[in-house]
XYZ file of N, CA and C in Angstrom:
609
model
N 129.526 246.901 119.279
C 128.175 246.793 118.718
C 128.195 246.634 117.201
N 129.403 246.802 116.624
C 129.450 246.694 115.166
C 129.031 245.301 114.704
N 129.395 244.295 115.518
C 129.036 242.933 115.127
C 127.524 242.745 115.099
N 126.819 243.425 116.029
C 125.359 243.305 116.078
C 124.726 243.905 114.828
N 125.234 245.086 114.436
C 124.713 245.717 113.221
C 125.023 244.857 111.997
N 126.202 244.254 111.992
C 126.577 243.389 110.869
C 125.652 242.173 110.792
N 125.295 241.636 111.986
C 124.394 240.488 112.028
C 123.014 240.868 111.508
N 122.509 242.019 111.980
C 121.192 242.485 111.530
C 121.190 242.708 110.026
N 122.246 243.342 109.537
C 122.341 243.610 108.104
C 122.377 242.308 107.308
N 123.116 241.324 107.818
C 123.194 240.032 107.134
C 121.826 239.353 107.077
N 121.098 239.428 108.206
C 119.765 238.831 108.237
C 118.829 239.519 107.258
N 118.914 240.843 107.195
C 118.068 241.588 106.259
C 118.384 241.216 104.815
N 119.657 241.017 104.533
C 120.061 240.629 103.178
C 119.511 239.245 102.835
N 119.584 238.318 103.807
C 119.062 236.970 103.581
C 117.558 237.010 103.330
N 116.838 237.766 104.178
C 115.384 237.879 104.026
C 115.032 238.459 102.665
N 115.718 239.532 102.301
C 115.451 240.163 101.009
C 115.764 239.210 99.863
N 116.852 238.454 100.006
C 117.224 237.505 98.956
C 116.178 236.426 98.759
N 115.652 235.893 99.875
C 114.617 234.864 99.787
C 113.350 235.429 99.158
N 112.966 236.644 99.569
C 111.770 237.274 99.011
C 111.913 237.482 97.509
N 113.073 237.948 97.091
C 113.297 238.186 95.662
C 113.269 236.864 94.895
N 113.936 235.847 95.445
C 113.940 234.536 94.784
C 112.526 233.979 94.677
N 111.748 234.103 95.770
C 110.383 233.588 95.774
C 109.489 234.271 94.769
N 109.749 235.544 94.525
C 108.935 236.301 93.565
C 109.007 235.674 92.176
N 110.165 235.134 91.825
C 110.364 234.589 90.485
C 110.065 233.088 90.391
N 109.742 232.460 91.513
C 109.448 231.029 91.504
C 107.973 230.780 91.204
N 107.620 229.573 90.726
C 106.212 229.255 90.454
C 105.356 229.436 91.701
N 104.119 229.864 91.506
C 103.228 230.129 92.637
C 102.521 228.876 93.137
N 102.737 227.756 92.482
C 102.149 226.506 92.970
C 103.054 225.332 92.617
N 102.890 224.277 93.385
C 103.648 223.057 93.151
C 103.104 222.358 91.910
N 103.985 221.850 91.065
C 103.564 221.138 89.856
C 104.653 220.120 89.514
N 104.363 218.843 89.784
C 105.346 217.780 89.568
C 104.698 216.682 88.734
N 105.452 216.142 87.796
C 104.902 215.139 86.886
C 105.944 214.057 86.605
N 105.489 212.808 86.627
C 106.354 211.687 86.286
C 105.562 210.696 85.426
N 106.284 209.910 84.610
C 105.612 208.915 83.788
C 106.452 207.649 83.705
N 105.776 206.552 83.367
C 106.457 205.268 83.208
C 105.674 204.419 82.225
N 106.381 203.610 81.471
C 105.740 202.611 80.614
C 105.722 201.306 81.400
N 104.519 200.838 81.708
C 104.337 199.658 82.557
C 103.845 198.490 81.708
N 104.445 197.330 81.920
C 104.105 196.136 81.140
C 102.829 195.499 81.676
N 101.713 196.183 81.453
C 100.410 195.684 81.877
C 99.346 196.340 80.998
N 98.215 195.670 80.772
C 97.146 196.249 79.956
C 96.565 197.500 80.603
N 96.090 198.411 79.787
C 95.561 199.673 80.301
C 94.373 199.444 81.230
N 93.514 198.464 80.918
C 92.346 198.209 81.770
C 92.757 197.769 83.173
N 93.796 196.940 83.253
C 94.262 196.473 84.566
C 94.824 197.623 85.391
N 95.590 198.486 84.742
C 96.182 199.621 85.453
C 95.115 200.613 85.889
N 94.157 200.883 85.021
C 93.093 201.819 85.406
C 92.321 201.275 86.605
N 92.044 199.974 86.594
C 91.302 199.379 87.706
C 92.042 199.568 89.024
N 93.368 199.449 89.009
C 94.160 199.655 90.227
C 94.103 201.110 90.674
N 94.293 202.017 89.729
C 94.333 203.446 90.060
C 92.976 203.929 90.564
N 91.900 203.453 89.945
C 90.565 203.961 90.265
C 89.953 203.325 91.511
N 90.583 202.304 92.057
C 90.068 201.626 93.249
C 90.693 202.237 94.498
N 90.043 203.229 95.076
C 90.605 203.903 96.250
C 90.851 202.927 97.398
N 89.970 201.947 97.550
C 90.128 201.009 98.661
C 91.332 200.086 98.471
N 91.900 200.076 97.275
C 93.094 199.284 97.027
C 94.374 200.102 97.019
N 94.268 201.410 97.305
C 95.459 202.271 97.254
C 96.516 201.886 98.285
N 96.084 201.283 99.394
C 97.064 200.886 100.415
C 98.073 199.882 99.863
N 97.708 199.197 98.786
C 98.595 198.191 98.201
C 99.791 198.825 97.495
N 99.610 200.081 97.006
C 100.691 200.641 96.185
C 100.961 202.131 96.377
N 100.000 202.895 96.823
C 100.172 204.351 96.816
C 101.037 204.857 97.971
N 102.076 205.645 97.672
C 102.915 206.212 98.740
C 102.202 207.290 99.540
N 101.066 207.765 99.059
C 100.312 208.788 99.792
C 99.986 208.302 101.199
N 99.676 207.023 101.330
C 99.275 206.486 102.631
C 100.462 206.184 103.528
N 101.665 206.447 103.053
C 102.866 206.232 103.872
C 103.520 207.543 104.268
N 102.872 208.673 103.957
C 103.471 209.979 104.231
C 103.725 210.178 105.713
N 102.860 209.595 106.564
C 102.967 209.842 107.992
C 104.118 209.146 108.684
N 104.867 208.297 107.975
C 105.995 207.568 108.556
C 105.563 206.833 109.832
N 106.008 207.317 110.995
C 105.717 206.617 112.244
C 104.348 206.977 112.824
N 103.632 207.899 112.198
C 102.317 208.252 112.698
C 101.327 207.129 112.397
N 100.362 206.958 113.280
C 99.315 205.969 113.035
C 98.397 206.502 111.941
N 98.277 205.761 110.859
C 97.478 206.203 109.719
C 96.117 205.530 109.750
N 95.068 206.333 109.667
C 93.715 205.803 109.607
C 93.064 206.189 108.298
N 92.331 205.254 107.688
C 91.702 205.501 106.393
C 90.219 205.174 106.494
N 89.377 206.087 105.988
C 87.934 205.859 105.935
C 87.453 206.178 104.525
N 86.456 205.427 104.054
C 85.929 205.629 102.708
C 84.504 206.157 102.814
N 84.224 207.218 102.047
C 82.950 207.917 102.136
C 82.319 207.990 100.749
N 81.014 208.261 100.713
C 80.345 208.439 99.433
C 80.205 207.134 98.674
N 80.025 207.208 97.352
C 79.885 205.988 96.547
C 81.165 205.162 96.594
N 81.074 203.843 96.352
C 82.261 202.992 96.448
C 83.305 203.267 95.371
N 82.889 203.821 94.242
C 83.831 204.124 93.168
C 83.235 205.181 92.250
N 84.056 205.692 91.338
C 83.572 206.683 90.385
C 83.520 208.080 90.967
N 82.906 209.000 90.224
C 82.830 210.394 90.645
C 82.205 210.524 92.022
N 82.816 211.335 92.872
C 82.286 211.577 94.205
C 82.770 210.613 95.260
N 83.419 209.526 94.870
C 83.986 208.614 95.873
C 85.059 209.358 96.670
N 85.123 209.093 97.972
C 86.047 209.838 98.833
C 86.857 208.899 99.726
N 88.050 209.359 100.044
C 88.936 208.645 100.971
C 89.492 209.674 101.952
N 89.221 209.475 103.231
C 89.727 210.370 104.268
C 90.903 209.687 104.961
N 92.047 210.371 104.943
C 93.261 209.808 105.530
C 93.688 210.674 106.712
N 93.857 210.041 107.869
C 94.327 210.743 109.073
C 95.739 210.275 109.418
N 96.622 211.231 109.634
C 97.988 210.924 110.055
C 98.120 211.316 111.525
N 97.808 210.370 112.407
C 97.798 210.656 113.837
C 96.831 211.789 114.129
N 97.241 212.685 115.035
C 96.441 213.874 115.334
C 96.993 215.096 114.616
N 97.895 214.858 113.656
C 98.610 215.962 113.018
C 97.891 216.484 111.792
N 97.358 215.580 110.972
C 96.864 215.991 109.664
C 95.732 215.085 109.210
N 94.710 215.680 108.612
C 93.616 214.930 107.997
C 93.447 215.442 106.571
N 93.455 214.522 105.614
C 93.337 214.892 104.207
C 92.149 214.147 103.602
N 91.302 214.883 102.882
C 90.145 214.288 102.217
C 90.394 214.273 100.712
N 90.406 213.074 100.136
C 90.579 212.900 98.691
C 89.214 212.624 98.060
N 88.894 213.314 96.969
C 87.617 213.148 96.279
C 87.860 212.910 94.794
N 87.215 211.899 94.241
C 87.347 211.623 92.806
C 86.589 212.693 92.026
N 87.285 213.416 91.162
C 86.663 214.492 90.384
C 86.635 214.186 88.885
N 87.405 213.197 88.453
C 87.360 212.744 87.056
C 87.551 211.238 87.033
N 86.742 210.550 86.220
C 86.861 209.096 86.093
C 86.429 208.712 84.683
N 87.364 208.792 83.756
C 87.097 208.487 82.354
C 87.821 207.182 81.999
N 87.133 206.072 82.237
C 87.732 204.750 82.023
C 88.000 204.492 80.537
N 89.185 203.953 80.190
C 90.337 203.627 81.037
C 91.491 204.604 80.854
N 91.201 205.867 80.545
C 92.301 206.754 80.145
C 92.612 207.885 81.122
N 91.689 208.244 82.022
C 91.972 209.384 82.908
C 91.248 209.225 84.240
N 91.975 209.586 85.318
C 91.433 209.521 86.671
C 92.067 210.652 87.463
N 91.258 211.400 88.209
C 91.802 212.544 88.946
C 91.140 212.676 90.309
N 91.961 213.101 91.279
C 91.511 213.318 92.653
C 91.784 214.749 93.073
N 90.869 215.295 93.866
C 91.106 216.557 94.562
C 91.413 216.216 96.011
N 92.386 216.904 96.609
C 92.707 216.673 98.021
C 92.618 217.988 98.784
N 92.066 217.914 99.999
C 91.900 219.114 100.822
C 92.248 218.806 102.274
N 92.852 219.796 102.916
C 93.093 219.715 104.349
C 92.984 221.114 104.920
N 92.198 221.269 105.962
C 92.045 222.592 106.561
C 91.371 223.551 105.599
N 91.749 224.798 105.674
C 91.176 225.843 104.840
C 92.112 226.110 103.669
N 91.735 225.743 102.427
C 92.626 225.941 101.291
C 92.971 227.398 101.021
N 92.212 228.341 101.610
C 92.531 229.754 101.397
C 93.751 230.178 102.206
N 94.160 229.348 103.193
C 95.360 229.645 103.977
C 96.597 229.209 103.208
N 97.680 229.944 103.385
C 98.944 229.503 102.802
C 99.378 228.194 103.454
N 100.068 227.371 102.688
C 100.591 226.115 103.232
C 101.649 226.392 104.292
N 101.433 225.923 105.472
C 102.448 226.028 106.517
C 102.092 225.029 107.602
N 102.946 224.053 107.789
C 102.740 223.030 108.822
C 101.377 222.356 108.690
N 100.932 222.178 107.445
C 99.682 221.480 107.213
C 98.452 222.251 107.626
N 98.537 223.594 107.711
C 97.403 224.378 108.195
C 96.265 224.417 107.196
N 96.543 224.195 105.958
C 95.475 224.191 104.971
C 96.039 224.125 103.566
N 95.477 223.240 102.732
C 95.937 223.196 101.350
C 94.886 222.525 100.481
N 95.034 222.715 99.190
C 94.226 222.015 98.202
C 95.164 221.552 97.097
N 94.971 220.326 96.640
C 95.834 219.802 95.590
C 95.070 218.870 94.678
N 95.757 218.408 93.645
C 95.152 217.512 92.664
C 96.164 216.452 92.253
N 95.684 215.225 92.112
C 96.473 214.132 91.545
C 95.764 213.670 90.279
N 96.467 213.726 89.156
C 95.882 213.372 87.866
C 96.662 212.213 87.245
N 95.930 211.217 86.765
C 96.527 210.062 86.098
C 96.017 210.003 84.659
N 96.941 209.983 83.711
C 96.589 209.792 82.306
C 97.222 208.491 81.837
N 96.408 207.628 81.244
C 96.868 206.309 80.806
C 96.723 206.187 79.292
N 97.769 205.710 78.654
C 97.785 205.567 77.196
C 98.228 204.149 76.842
N 97.330 203.390 76.212
C 97.672 202.029 75.800
C 98.628 202.090 74.613
N 99.834 201.552 74.782
C 100.806 201.508 73.687
C 100.583 200.271 72.823
N 100.140 199.196 73.451
C 99.698 197.986 72.756
C 98.887 197.183 73.767
N 98.626 195.917 73.469
C 97.745 195.132 74.342
C 98.337 194.860 75.718
N 99.653 194.991 75.853
C 100.284 194.626 77.127
C 101.191 195.707 77.708
N 101.176 196.901 77.142
C 102.023 197.991 77.660
C 101.215 199.280 77.716
N 101.400 200.003 78.818
C 100.654 201.244 79.035
C 101.579 202.325 79.558
N 101.468 203.502 78.973
C 102.189 204.653 79.524
C 101.282 205.314 80.560
N 101.792 205.453 81.776
C 101.034 206.079 82.865
C 101.736 207.374 83.249
N 101.002 208.464 83.220
C 101.544 209.765 83.621
C 100.802 210.232 84.872
N 101.567 210.584 85.906
C 100.999 211.013 87.192
C 101.471 212.438 87.450
N 100.515 213.322 87.614
C 100.825 214.730 87.863
C 100.196 215.159 89.180
N 100.961 215.871 90.010
C 100.433 216.427 91.258
C 100.647 217.936 91.262
N 99.579 218.658 91.520
C 99.649 220.119 91.586
C 99.011 220.593 92.883
N 99.302 221.835 93.254
C 98.734 222.406 94.475
C 98.064 223.726 94.159
N 97.325 224.230 95.128
C 96.719 225.548 94.989
C 97.801 226.628 95.028
N 97.422 227.835 94.645
C 98.357 228.959 94.599
C 98.905 229.266 95.994
N 100.180 229.597 96.055
C 100.838 229.990 97.304
C 101.300 231.436 97.162
N 100.781 232.322 98.013
C 101.127 233.744 97.926
C 102.474 234.059 98.568
N 102.803 233.358 99.643
C 104.031 233.652 100.378
C 105.261 233.292 99.552
N 106.158 234.261 99.379
C 107.388 233.998 98.636
C 108.276 233.014 99.392
N 108.257 233.090 100.725
C 109.030 232.145 101.536
C 108.560 230.714 101.281
N 107.243 230.511 101.235
C 106.716 229.167 101.028
C 106.976 228.672 99.610
N 107.051 229.589 98.667
C 107.414 229.183 97.302
C 108.832 228.614 97.280
N 109.716 229.240 98.047
C 111.091 228.738 98.128
C 111.101 227.356 98.784
N 110.337 227.199 99.876
C 110.263 225.905 100.562
C 109.703 224.840 99.624
N 108.646 225.192 98.875
C 108.071 224.250 97.918
C 109.109 223.781 96.906
N 109.875 224.738 96.385
C 110.847 224.418 95.338
C 112.017 223.608 95.879
N 112.508 223.997 97.057
C 113.714 223.367 97.608
C 113.405 222.038 98.300
N 112.290 221.971 99.019
C 112.003 220.787 99.836
C 110.827 219.958 99.326
N 109.686 220.608 99.089
C 108.478 219.850 98.758
C 108.547 219.202 97.379
N 109.049 219.928 96.396
C 109.058 219.387 95.031
C 109.878 218.107 94.909
N 111.111 218.052 95.457
C 111.863 216.791 95.390
C 111.170 215.649 96.134
N 110.524 215.974 97.264
C 109.829 214.939 98.029
C 108.656 214.376 97.234
N 107.884 215.258 96.611
C 106.749 214.805 95.806
C 107.237 213.987 94.616
N 108.307 214.442 93.968
C 108.858 213.691 92.835
C 109.228 212.270 93.255
N 109.841 212.132 94.434
C 110.210 210.803 94.939
C 108.972 209.946 95.198
N 107.908 210.574 95.723
C 106.669 209.842 95.973
C 106.062 209.325 94.677
N 106.019 210.180 93.650
C 105.429 209.759 92.380
C 106.253 208.634 91.747
N 107.561 208.759 91.821
C 108.435 207.721 91.259
C 108.225 206.386 91.975
N 108.210 206.432 93.313
C 107.992 205.208 94.091
C 106.602 204.639 93.832
N 105.616 205.528 93.685
C 104.249 205.084 93.447
C 104.081 204.369 92.120
N 104.724 204.867 91.069
C 104.610 204.216 89.759
C 105.284 202.845 89.762
N 106.403 202.728 90.468
C 107.064 201.424 90.590
C 106.171 200.457 91.371
N 105.581 200.935 92.468
C 104.700 200.086 93.280
C 103.439 199.703 92.507
N 102.929 200.624 91.684
C 101.750 200.326 90.860
C 102.060 199.194 89.881
N 103.245 199.247 89.280
C 103.647 198.172 88.368
C 103.711 196.834 89.106
N 104.298 196.831 90.301
C 104.393 195.588 91.079
C 103.002 195.054 91.426
N 102.087 195.961 91.752
C 100.731 195.545 92.108
C 100.019 194.887 90.932
N 100.463 195.191 89.716
C 99.885 194.583 88.515
C 100.709 193.398 88.025
N 101.715 193.007 88.809
C 102.548 191.882 88.429
C 103.543 192.188 87.332
N 103.857 193.470 87.144
C 104.792 193.884 86.098
C 106.164 194.170 86.698
N 107.225 194.072 85.904
C 108.563 194.411 86.405
C 108.688 195.904 86.670
N 109.704 196.277 87.447
C 109.913 197.687 87.759
C 110.146 198.476 86.473
N 109.386 199.549 86.261
C 109.576 200.361 85.063
C 110.607 201.456 85.299
N 111.071 202.051 84.226
C 111.896 203.252 84.333
C 110.961 204.450 84.452
N 111.153 205.248 85.490
C 110.295 206.414 85.720
C 111.061 207.670 85.329
N 110.428 208.520 84.529
C 111.088 209.726 84.031
C 110.135 210.911 84.080
N 110.682 212.105 83.849
C 109.840 213.263 83.584
C 109.314 213.130 82.167
N 108.053 213.524 81.917
C 107.510 213.407 80.563
C 108.279 214.279 79.577
N 108.345 213.816 78.338
C 108.887 214.655 77.281
C 107.993 215.880 77.132
N 108.553 217.032 76.729
C 107.762 218.271 76.646
C 106.468 218.127 75.855
N 106.488 217.352 74.774
C 105.283 217.228 73.951
C 104.199 216.411 74.635
N 104.570 215.642 75.700
C 103.575 214.848 76.412
C 103.238 215.427 77.777
N 103.966 216.431 78.200
C 103.716 217.006 79.525
C 102.346 217.648 79.562
N 101.712 217.586 80.719
C 100.381 218.160 80.876
C 100.455 219.670 80.856
N 99.403 220.288 80.387
C 99.305 221.748 80.405
C 98.123 222.177 81.222
N 98.045 223.475 81.530
C 96.925 223.974 82.322
C 95.717 224.210 81.434
């Protein structure tokens, strides 16, 4: 029976280790990427602010992989209050709402699925934000910064999952999205990086 006690003890150590690690990790997801795109700021803002054109470039609509993705547009056609409802099969439904639209420099969406007061687990409920800041460097080049954040996560286990699994996945989505956005504007592939500290968004 010594092996059984050793197994139990090992499991307890692992659980305690994850809990301790989660305590020191950020309580919400926060990922940011930027790129200098060879296109005028007005052209880029028009692409970002047109929800009905997101299928052309946004990786958000490809999250479901092999799931059948359905998209519906609600509310006004553009600007504050415009909404996009995305269904990934019978697994997940996400409602995106425009909460900021300051042409041509800032655009932001709120996203909700299920009850945001629930901890994130298997898509049971979450709230997040996608923020775009655009800075015209000259008449034909624009710096685009894309930041995605989530609501607070109380579970230390989920904080570990966010850090180990979700954060790299989101970073890849933002990087792919900025490259696709450049292509949609007829620009060459940009270099996508994390923002320099002086340009990173703050709370």
